[in-house]
XYZ file of C-alpha atoms in Angstrom:
135
model
C 85.075 92.795 132.340
C 84.080 96.439 131.847
C 87.469 97.242 130.305
C 87.066 94.518 127.695
C 83.660 95.947 126.729
C 85.175 99.412 126.344
C 87.949 98.039 124.121
C 85.432 96.057 122.091
C 83.209 99.092 121.460
C 86.226 101.288 120.680
C 87.373 98.691 118.171
C 83.859 98.575 116.725
C 83.796 102.388 116.439
C 87.198 102.430 114.762
C 86.071 99.841 112.217
C 82.797 101.653 111.684
C 84.816 104.716 110.658
C 86.688 102.560 108.112
C 83.377 101.189 106.835
C 81.805 104.641 106.474
C 84.973 106.108 104.957
C 85.189 103.259 102.468
C 81.526 103.731 101.567
C 81.926 107.465 100.984
C 85.133 107.044 98.986
C 83.591 104.280 96.907
C 80.524 106.373 96.149
C 82.541 109.447 95.185
C 84.990 107.526 93.027
C 82.203 105.684 91.188
C 80.470 109.039 90.674
C 83.703 110.538 89.311
C 84.201 107.577 86.969
C 80.650 107.805 85.626
C 80.892 111.585 85.106
C 84.297 111.711 83.411
C 83.605 114.884 81.475
C 82.585 116.881 84.556
C 85.864 116.022 86.306
C 88.040 116.228 83.138
C 89.030 112.582 83.397
C 90.427 111.042 80.253
C 91.483 107.479 79.633
C 95.117 108.517 79.446
C 95.720 110.517 82.588
C 93.615 109.624 85.615
C 91.198 106.823 84.782
C 93.555 104.092 86.107
C 93.899 106.042 89.355
C 90.113 106.276 89.710
C 89.773 102.543 89.045
C 92.427 101.824 91.677
C 90.607 104.090 94.125
C 87.391 102.139 93.526
C 89.130 98.834 94.262
C 90.908 100.114 97.378
C 87.765 101.729 98.788
C 85.715 98.563 98.157
C 88.325 96.471 99.971
C 88.396 99.018 102.826
C 84.610 98.819 103.066
C 84.739 95.005 103.271
C 87.487 94.989 105.906
C 85.650 97.612 107.939
C 82.536 95.460 107.889
C 84.480 92.338 108.882
C 86.170 94.267 111.686
C 82.800 95.489 112.987
C 81.377 91.965 112.933
C 84.453 90.513 114.615
C 84.481 93.171 117.328
C 80.818 92.822 118.226
C 80.819 89.011 118.197
C 84.289 88.631 119.813
C 85.228 86.300 116.967
C 89.025 86.012 117.151
C 89.304 84.027 113.925
C 87.474 86.714 111.989
C 89.579 89.448 113.524
C 92.934 87.709 113.201
C 92.712 86.027 109.843
C 90.602 88.352 107.746
C 90.882 91.750 109.354
C 94.512 92.045 110.451
C 95.909 90.098 107.515
C 93.760 92.101 105.130
C 94.801 95.439 106.615
C 98.446 94.435 106.424
C 98.082 93.444 102.768
C 96.258 96.700 102.011
C 99.038 98.665 103.689
C 101.635 96.894 101.534
C 99.543 97.508 98.413
C 99.122 101.221 99.158
C 102.831 101.508 99.904
C 103.690 99.902 96.564
C 101.273 102.185 94.694
C 102.739 105.225 96.440
C 106.283 104.231 95.524
C 105.293 103.561 91.903
C 103.475 106.876 91.733
C 106.487 108.733 93.097
C 108.884 107.022 90.691
C 106.789 107.538 87.582
C 106.299 111.293 87.744
C 104.662 112.764 84.709
C 106.259 115.405 82.519
C 103.147 117.557 82.552
C 103.258 117.906 86.332
C 106.880 119.017 86.163
C 106.034 121.535 83.442
C 103.204 122.998 85.526
C 105.472 123.404 88.550
C 108.238 124.982 86.461
C 105.796 127.417 84.867
C 104.369 128.390 88.250
C 107.824 128.969 89.689
C 108.851 131.122 86.737
C 105.921 133.419 87.426
C 107.295 134.026 90.925
C 110.243 136.195 89.958
C 112.584 137.559 92.610
C 111.816 141.045 93.876
C 114.863 142.538 92.106
C 113.397 141.638 88.702
C 110.052 143.330 89.397
C 109.228 146.878 88.234
C 110.719 149.669 90.407
C 107.297 150.936 91.488
C 106.500 147.517 92.909
C 109.856 147.372 94.701
C 109.202 150.765 96.359
C 105.724 149.661 97.397
C 107.071 146.433 98.886
C 109.662 148.252 101.000
């Protein structure tokens, strides 16, 4: 019986971390959305990502709370139906968002990377004084 209590409190602690993490992420993303000018957020570039972050963190907060309640009360229905199904659906949703984000790369990000790489010229194209100092 002591092992089941240890597992229950470990499960509670794990879900409490999800709850706290969801709360912090939700608070920061709402703060970023309300202070768009401070974070250089425009409607075109990152506002949909901030809105998605608000939704995902709110759902994470809810599932963390349900997991904590289910772990403390040993309610199998709450754990099985809401928590595990919800986490699985969230995993699929985050996977889909990640794939869509990877497929729809923006031109501006590619331009920034290309510009940064062009500034890193090979050593042979640097001035001769710099080449002597490097050797």
